[in-house]
């Protein structure tokens, strides 16, 4: 009498290759730097969403003709800017009349236009900088341009099983540095996924569940104003940044990362 051998345990690497990348779907969704790395391994294009405020700031700056260099948050941004002949953005509270370039979308809407701007942030910018190393097309999306981004992706053939697109909600950080999923980025990512509904490859379960958040939110601007991140900015004196960010479908600008720099697609 013969008995079958017990199944071999699957390694973590094989499991990741098999399921974590949401195979078989044309549009996929994940969170943060690790999610971007996983989707970047298998997707044909990536979309980074950081509504408050990196990708909104990128959309505003690129829409005014600036080239934006993503860079992880840290003091080295100024050194990098000097090396590439760019202006380095500073923190919102470090702005001065002489140096009005920061992560504030409202400030960037009126600051003098510069050719190249280094825009550091701990979330969306760090993810974009890391994603640029994959060589994939990387698009910056926010509530202002989500529909335009979806149209651009579809027009260029992304969203099939052979050319899937990964949508990454950047999220925020807890004080210990761990990822804090955020309402505004889930709604921003869902807005892109909504524009991708009906792509040939369909949505992964994760993407469909993210999209469900949008369907259950009748007033997206009110939700962003009232969420933790929105209240943090409003109560900190930066309500104007939130108001710029909640202008849903106000822009046709599609910032595309080429050779480490965002410019208009």
Coordinates of N, CA and C in Angstrom, one line a residue, residues 106-252:
X106 N -0.5 74.8 -1.8 CA -1.0 76.2 -1.9 C 0.2 77.1 -2.1
X107 N 1.3 76.9 -1.4 CA 2.4 77.8 -1.6 C 3.0 77.6 -3.0
X108 N 3.1 76.4 -3.5 CA 3.7 76.1 -4.8 C 2.8 76.7 -5.9
X109 N 1.5 76.9 -5.6 CA 0.7 77.5 -6.6 C 1.0 78.9 -6.9
X110 N 1.7 79.6 -6.0 CA 2.0 81.0 -6.2 C 3.5 81.3 -6.1
X111 N 4.3 80.3 -5.8 CA 5.8 80.6 -5.7 C 6.3 80.8 -7.1
X112 N 7.4 81.5 -7.2 CA 8.0 81.7 -8.5 C 8.4 80.4 -9.1
X113 N 8.2 80.3 -10.4 CA 8.5 79.0 -11.1 C 10.0 78.8 -11.3
X114 N 10.4 77.7 -10.9 CA 11.8 77.3 -11.1 C 11.9 76.1 -12.0
X115 N 13.0 75.9 -12.7 CA 13.1 74.8 -13.7 C 13.1 73.5 -13.0
X116 N 13.8 73.4 -11.9 CA 13.9 72.1 -11.2 C 13.7 72.3 -9.7
X117 N 12.9 71.4 -9.1 CA 12.6 71.5 -7.7 C 12.8 70.1 -7.1
X118 N 13.6 70.1 -6.0 CA 13.7 68.8 -5.3 C 12.7 68.9 -4.2
X119 N 11.8 67.9 -4.1 CA 10.6 67.9 -3.2 C 10.7 66.7 -2.3
X120 N 11.3 66.8 -1.2 CA 11.4 65.6 -0.3 C 10.2 65.4 0.5
X121 N 9.9 64.1 0.8 CA 8.8 63.8 1.8 C 9.1 62.4 2.3
X122 N 8.6 62.1 3.5 CA 8.9 60.7 4.0 C 8.0 59.6 3.4
X123 N 7.0 60.0 2.7 CA 6.1 58.9 2.2 C 6.1 58.9 0.6
X124 N 5.2 59.7 0.0 CA 5.1 59.7 -1.5 C 6.4 59.9 -2.2
X125 N 7.2 60.8 -1.7 CA 8.5 61.1 -2.4 C 9.5 60.0 -2.2
X126 N 9.5 59.5 -1.0 CA 10.5 58.3 -0.8 C 10.0 57.1 -1.7
X127 N 8.7 56.9 -1.8 CA 8.2 55.8 -2.6 C 8.6 56.0 -4.1
X128 N 8.3 57.2 -4.5 CA 8.6 57.6 -5.9 C 10.1 57.4 -6.3
X129 N 10.9 57.9 -5.3 CA 12.4 57.8 -5.6 C 12.8 56.3 -5.7
X130 N 12.3 55.5 -4.8 CA 12.6 54.1 -4.8 C 12.0 53.4 -6.1
X131 N 10.8 53.8 -6.5 CA 10.2 53.2 -7.7 C 10.9 53.6 -8.9
X132 N 11.6 54.7 -9.0 CA 12.3 55.1 -10.2 C 13.4 54.1 -10.6
X133 N 13.9 53.4 -9.6 CA 15.0 52.5 -9.8 C 14.5 51.2 -10.6
X134 N 13.2 51.0 -10.6 CA 12.6 49.9 -11.3 C 12.7 50.1 -12.9
X135 N 12.7 51.3 -13.3 CA 12.7 51.6 -14.7 C 11.3 51.7 -15.2
X136 N 10.3 51.4 -14.4 CA 8.9 51.4 -14.9 C 8.4 52.9 -15.0
X137 N 7.3 53.1 -15.8 CA 6.6 54.4 -15.8 C 6.0 54.5 -14.4
X138 N 6.3 55.7 -13.7 CA 5.7 56.0 -12.4 C 4.9 57.3 -12.5
X139 N 3.7 57.3 -12.2 CA 2.8 58.4 -12.3 C 2.4 58.9 -10.9
X140 N 2.4 60.2 -10.7 CA 1.9 60.8 -9.5 C 0.5 61.2 -9.6
X141 N -0.4 60.6 -8.8 CA -1.8 60.9 -8.8 C -2.3 61.4 -7.5
X142 N -3.4 62.2 -7.6 CA -4.0 62.8 -6.4 C -5.5 62.9 -6.8
X143 N -6.3 63.5 -5.9 CA -7.7 63.7 -6.2 C -7.9 64.7 -7.4
X144 N -7.0 65.6 -7.5 CA -7.1 66.6 -8.6 C -7.0 66.0 -10.0
X145 N -6.2 65.0 -10.2 CA -5.9 64.5 -11.5 C -6.2 63.0 -11.7
X146 N -6.9 62.4 -10.7 CA -7.1 60.9 -10.7 C -7.7 60.4 -12.1
X147 N -8.7 61.1 -12.5 CA -9.4 60.7 -13.7 C -8.5 60.9 -14.9
X148 N -7.7 61.9 -15.0 CA -6.8 62.2 -16.1 C -5.7 61.1 -16.1
X149 N -5.3 60.7 -14.9 CA -4.3 59.6 -14.8 C -4.8 58.3 -15.3
X150 N -6.1 58.0 -14.9 CA -6.7 56.8 -15.4 C -6.9 56.8 -16.9
X151 N -7.2 57.9 -17.5 CA -7.4 58.0 -19.0 C -6.0 57.8 -19.6
X152 N -5.0 58.4 -19.1 CA -3.6 58.2 -19.7 C -3.2 56.8 -19.6
X153 N -3.4 56.1 -18.5 CA -3.0 54.7 -18.4 C -3.7 53.8 -19.4
X154 N -5.0 54.0 -19.5 CA -5.8 53.2 -20.5 C -5.3 53.5 -21.9
X155 N -5.1 54.8 -22.2 CA -4.7 55.1 -23.6 C -3.4 54.5 -23.9
X156 N -2.5 54.3 -23.0 CA -1.2 53.7 -23.2 C -1.2 52.2 -23.0
X157 N -2.4 51.6 -22.9 CA -2.4 50.1 -22.9 C -2.2 49.5 -21.5
X158 N -2.2 50.2 -20.4 CA -2.0 49.6 -19.1 C -3.3 49.2 -18.6
X159 N -3.3 48.1 -17.8 CA -4.5 47.6 -17.2 C -4.9 46.2 -17.7
X160 N -4.1 45.6 -18.5 CA -4.4 44.2 -18.9 C -3.6 43.2 -18.1
X161 N -3.9 41.9 -18.2 CA -3.1 41.0 -17.4 C -1.7 40.9 -17.8
X162 N -1.4 41.3 -19.1 CA 0.0 41.3 -19.6 C 0.7 42.6 -19.2
X163 N -0.1 43.7 -19.0 CA 0.5 45.0 -18.6 C -0.2 45.6 -17.5
X164 N -0.2 44.9 -16.3 CA -0.9 45.4 -15.2 C -0.4 46.7 -14.6
X165 N -1.2 47.5 -14.0 CA -0.8 48.7 -13.3 C -1.0 48.5 -11.8
X166 N -0.1 49.0 -11.0 CA -0.1 48.9 -9.6 C -0.4 50.3 -9.0
X167 N -1.4 50.5 -8.2 CA -1.8 51.7 -7.6 C -1.4 51.6 -6.1
X168 N -0.5 52.6 -5.7 CA 0.1 52.5 -4.3 C -0.4 53.7 -3.5
X169 N -1.1 53.5 -2.4 CA -1.5 54.5 -1.5 C -0.3 54.7 -0.5
X170 N 0.3 55.9 -0.5 CA 1.5 56.0 0.3 C 1.3 55.9 1.8
X171 N 0.1 56.4 2.3 CA -0.1 56.4 3.8 C 0.8 57.4 4.5
X172 N 0.6 57.4 5.8 CA 1.3 58.3 6.7 C 2.2 57.4 7.6
X173 N 2.8 58.1 8.6 CA 3.7 57.3 9.5 C 3.2 57.6 11.0
X174 N 3.2 56.5 11.8 CA 3.1 56.7 13.2 C 4.4 57.2 13.8
X175 N 4.4 57.7 15.0 CA 5.7 58.2 15.6 C 6.8 57.2 15.6
X176 N 6.5 55.9 15.6 CA 7.6 54.9 15.6 C 8.1 54.6 14.2
X177 N 7.5 55.3 13.2 CA 8.0 55.0 11.8 C 7.2 54.0 11.0
X178 N 6.3 53.3 11.7 CA 5.5 52.3 11.0 C 4.4 52.9 10.1
X179 N 3.9 52.2 9.2 CA 2.9 52.7 8.2 C 1.5 53.0 8.9
X180 N 1.0 54.1 8.7 CA -0.4 54.4 9.1 C -1.3 54.6 7.9
X181 N -2.1 53.6 7.5 CA -3.0 53.8 6.4 C -3.9 55.0 6.6
X182 N -4.1 55.8 5.5 CA -4.8 57.0 5.7 C -6.0 57.1 4.8
X183 N -7.0 57.8 5.2 CA -8.3 57.9 4.5 C -8.0 58.6 3.2
X184 N -7.3 59.7 3.2 CA -7.1 60.5 2.0 C -6.4 59.8 0.9
X185 N -5.4 58.9 1.2 CA -4.7 58.2 0.2 C -5.6 57.0 -0.3
X186 N -6.4 56.4 0.6 CA -7.2 55.4 0.1 C -8.3 55.9 -0.9
X187 N -8.8 57.1 -0.6 CA -9.8 57.7 -1.5 C -9.1 58.2 -2.8
X188 N -7.9 58.7 -2.7 CA -7.2 59.1 -3.9 C -6.9 57.9 -4.8
X189 N -6.4 56.8 -4.2 CA -6.1 55.6 -5.0 C -7.4 55.0 -5.5
X190 N -8.5 55.0 -4.8 CA -9.8 54.5 -5.3 C -10.3 55.4 -6.4
X191 N -10.0 56.6 -6.4 CA -10.4 57.5 -7.6 C -9.7 57.1 -8.8
X192 N -8.4 56.7 -8.7 CA -7.7 56.2 -9.9 C -8.2 54.9 -10.3
X193 N -8.5 54.0 -9.4 CA -9.0 52.7 -9.7 C -10.4 52.8 -10.3
X194 N -11.2 53.8 -9.9 CA -12.5 54.0 -10.5 C -12.3 54.4 -11.9
X195 N -11.3 55.2 -12.3 CA -11.1 55.5 -13.7 C -10.6 54.3 -14.5
X196 N -10.1 53.3 -13.8 CA -9.6 52.1 -14.4 C -10.6 51.0 -14.5
X197 N -11.8 51.2 -13.9 CA -12.8 50.2 -13.9 C -13.1 49.8 -15.3
X198 N -13.2 48.5 -15.6 CA -13.5 48.0 -16.9 C -12.2 47.7 -17.7
X199 N -11.0 47.9 -17.1 CA -9.8 47.5 -17.9 C -9.9 46.0 -18.2
X200 N -9.2 45.6 -19.3 CA -9.3 44.2 -19.7 C -9.0 43.2 -18.6
X201 N -8.0 43.5 -17.8 CA -7.6 42.5 -16.8 C -8.4 42.5 -15.5
X202 N -9.3 43.5 -15.4 CA -10.1 43.6 -14.2 C -9.3 44.1 -12.9
X203 N -10.0 44.2 -11.8 CA -9.4 44.7 -10.6 C -9.1 43.5 -9.7
X204 N -8.0 43.5 -9.0 CA -7.7 42.5 -8.0 C -8.7 42.7 -6.8
X205 N -8.8 41.7 -5.9 CA -9.7 41.9 -4.8 C -9.3 43.1 -3.9
X206 N -8.0 43.3 -3.8 CA -7.5 44.4 -3.0 C -7.9 45.7 -3.6
X207 N -7.8 45.8 -4.9 CA -8.2 47.0 -5.7 C -9.7 47.3 -5.6
X208 N -10.5 46.2 -5.7 CA -11.9 46.3 -5.6 C -12.4 46.8 -4.2
X209 N -11.7 46.3 -3.2 CA -12.1 46.7 -1.8 C -11.7 48.1 -1.6
X210 N -10.5 48.6 -2.1 CA -10.2 50.0 -2.0 C -11.2 50.8 -2.7
X211 N -11.6 50.4 -3.9 CA -12.6 51.2 -4.7 C -14.0 51.3 -3.9
X212 N -14.3 50.2 -3.1 CA -15.5 50.2 -2.4 C -15.6 51.4 -1.4
X213 N -14.4 51.8 -0.9 CA -14.4 53.0 0.0 C -14.9 54.2 -0.6
X214 N -14.6 54.4 -1.9 CA -15.0 55.6 -2.7 C -16.6 55.5 -2.8
X215 N -17.1 54.3 -3.2 CA -18.5 54.2 -3.4 C -19.3 54.5 -2.1
X216 N -18.7 54.3 -1.0 CA -19.4 54.5 0.3 C -19.1 55.9 0.9
X217 N -18.4 56.8 0.1 CA -18.1 58.1 0.6 C -18.8 59.2 -0.3
X218 N -20.0 59.7 0.1 CA -20.7 60.6 -0.7 C -20.1 61.9 -0.9
X219 N -19.3 62.4 0.0 CA -18.6 63.7 -0.1 C -17.2 63.5 0.2
X220 N -16.4 63.3 -0.9 CA -14.9 63.1 -0.7 C -14.2 64.3 -0.1
X221 N -14.4 65.5 -0.6 CA -13.8 66.6 0.1 C -14.0 66.7 1.6
X222 N -15.3 66.5 2.0 CA -15.6 66.6 3.4 C -14.9 65.5 4.2
X223 N -14.8 64.3 3.6 CA -14.1 63.2 4.3 C -12.6 63.5 4.5
X224 N -12.0 64.1 3.4 CA -10.6 64.5 3.6 C -10.4 65.6 4.6
X225 N -11.3 66.6 4.6 CA -11.2 67.6 5.6 C -11.3 67.1 7.0
X226 N -12.2 66.1 7.2 CA -12.5 65.6 8.5 C -11.6 64.5 9.0
X227 N -10.8 63.9 8.1 CA -9.9 62.8 8.5 C -8.7 63.3 9.3
X228 N -8.0 62.3 9.9 CA -6.9 62.7 10.8 C -5.9 63.6 10.1
X229 N -5.5 63.2 8.9 CA -4.5 64.0 8.2 C -5.0 65.4 7.8
X230 N -6.2 65.4 7.4 CA -6.8 66.7 7.1 C -6.9 67.6 8.3
X231 N -7.4 67.1 9.4 CA -7.5 67.9 10.6 C -6.1 68.3 11.1
X232 N -5.2 67.5 10.9 CA -3.8 67.8 11.4 C -3.3 69.1 10.6
X233 N -3.5 69.1 9.3 CA -3.1 70.3 8.6 C -3.9 71.5 8.9
X234 N -5.2 71.3 8.9 CA -6.1 72.5 9.2 C -5.8 73.1 10.5
X235 N -5.7 72.3 11.6 CA -5.5 72.8 12.9 C -4.1 73.3 13.1
X236 N -3.2 72.9 12.1 CA -1.8 73.4 12.2 C -1.6 74.7 11.4
X237 N -2.7 75.2 10.8 CA -2.6 76.4 10.0 C -2.5 76.3 8.5
X238 N -2.7 75.1 8.0 CA -2.5 74.9 6.6 C -3.7 74.4 5.9
X239 N -4.8 75.0 6.3 CA -6.1 74.6 5.7 C -6.1 74.8 4.1
X240 N -5.3 75.8 3.7 CA -5.3 76.1 2.2 C -4.7 74.9 1.5
X241 N -3.8 74.2 2.1 CA -3.3 73.0 1.4 C -4.4 71.9 1.2
X242 N -5.2 71.8 2.2 CA -6.3 70.8 2.1 C -7.3 71.2 1.1
X243 N -7.6 72.5 1.0 CA -8.5 73.0 0.0 C -8.0 72.8 -1.4
X244 N -6.7 72.9 -1.6 CA -6.1 72.6 -3.0 C -6.3 71.1 -3.3
X245 N -6.0 70.3 -2.2 CA -6.0 68.9 -2.4 C -7.3 68.3 -2.7
X246 N -8.4 68.9 -2.2 CA -9.8 68.3 -2.4 C -10.5 68.8 -3.6
X247 N -9.8 69.5 -4.5 CA -10.4 69.9 -5.8 C -10.4 68.7 -6.7
X248 N -11.5 67.9 -6.6 CA -11.6 66.6 -7.3 C -11.7 66.9 -8.8
X249 N -10.8 66.2 -9.6 CA -10.8 66.2 -11.1 C -10.7 67.7 -11.6
X250 N -9.9 68.5 -10.9 CA -9.7 69.8 -11.4 C -8.6 70.0 -12.4
X251 N -7.8 68.9 -12.6 CA -6.6 69.0 -13.4 C -6.5 67.9 -14.5
X252 N -5.9 68.2 -15.6 CA -5.6 67.2 -16.6 C -4.1 66.9 -16.7

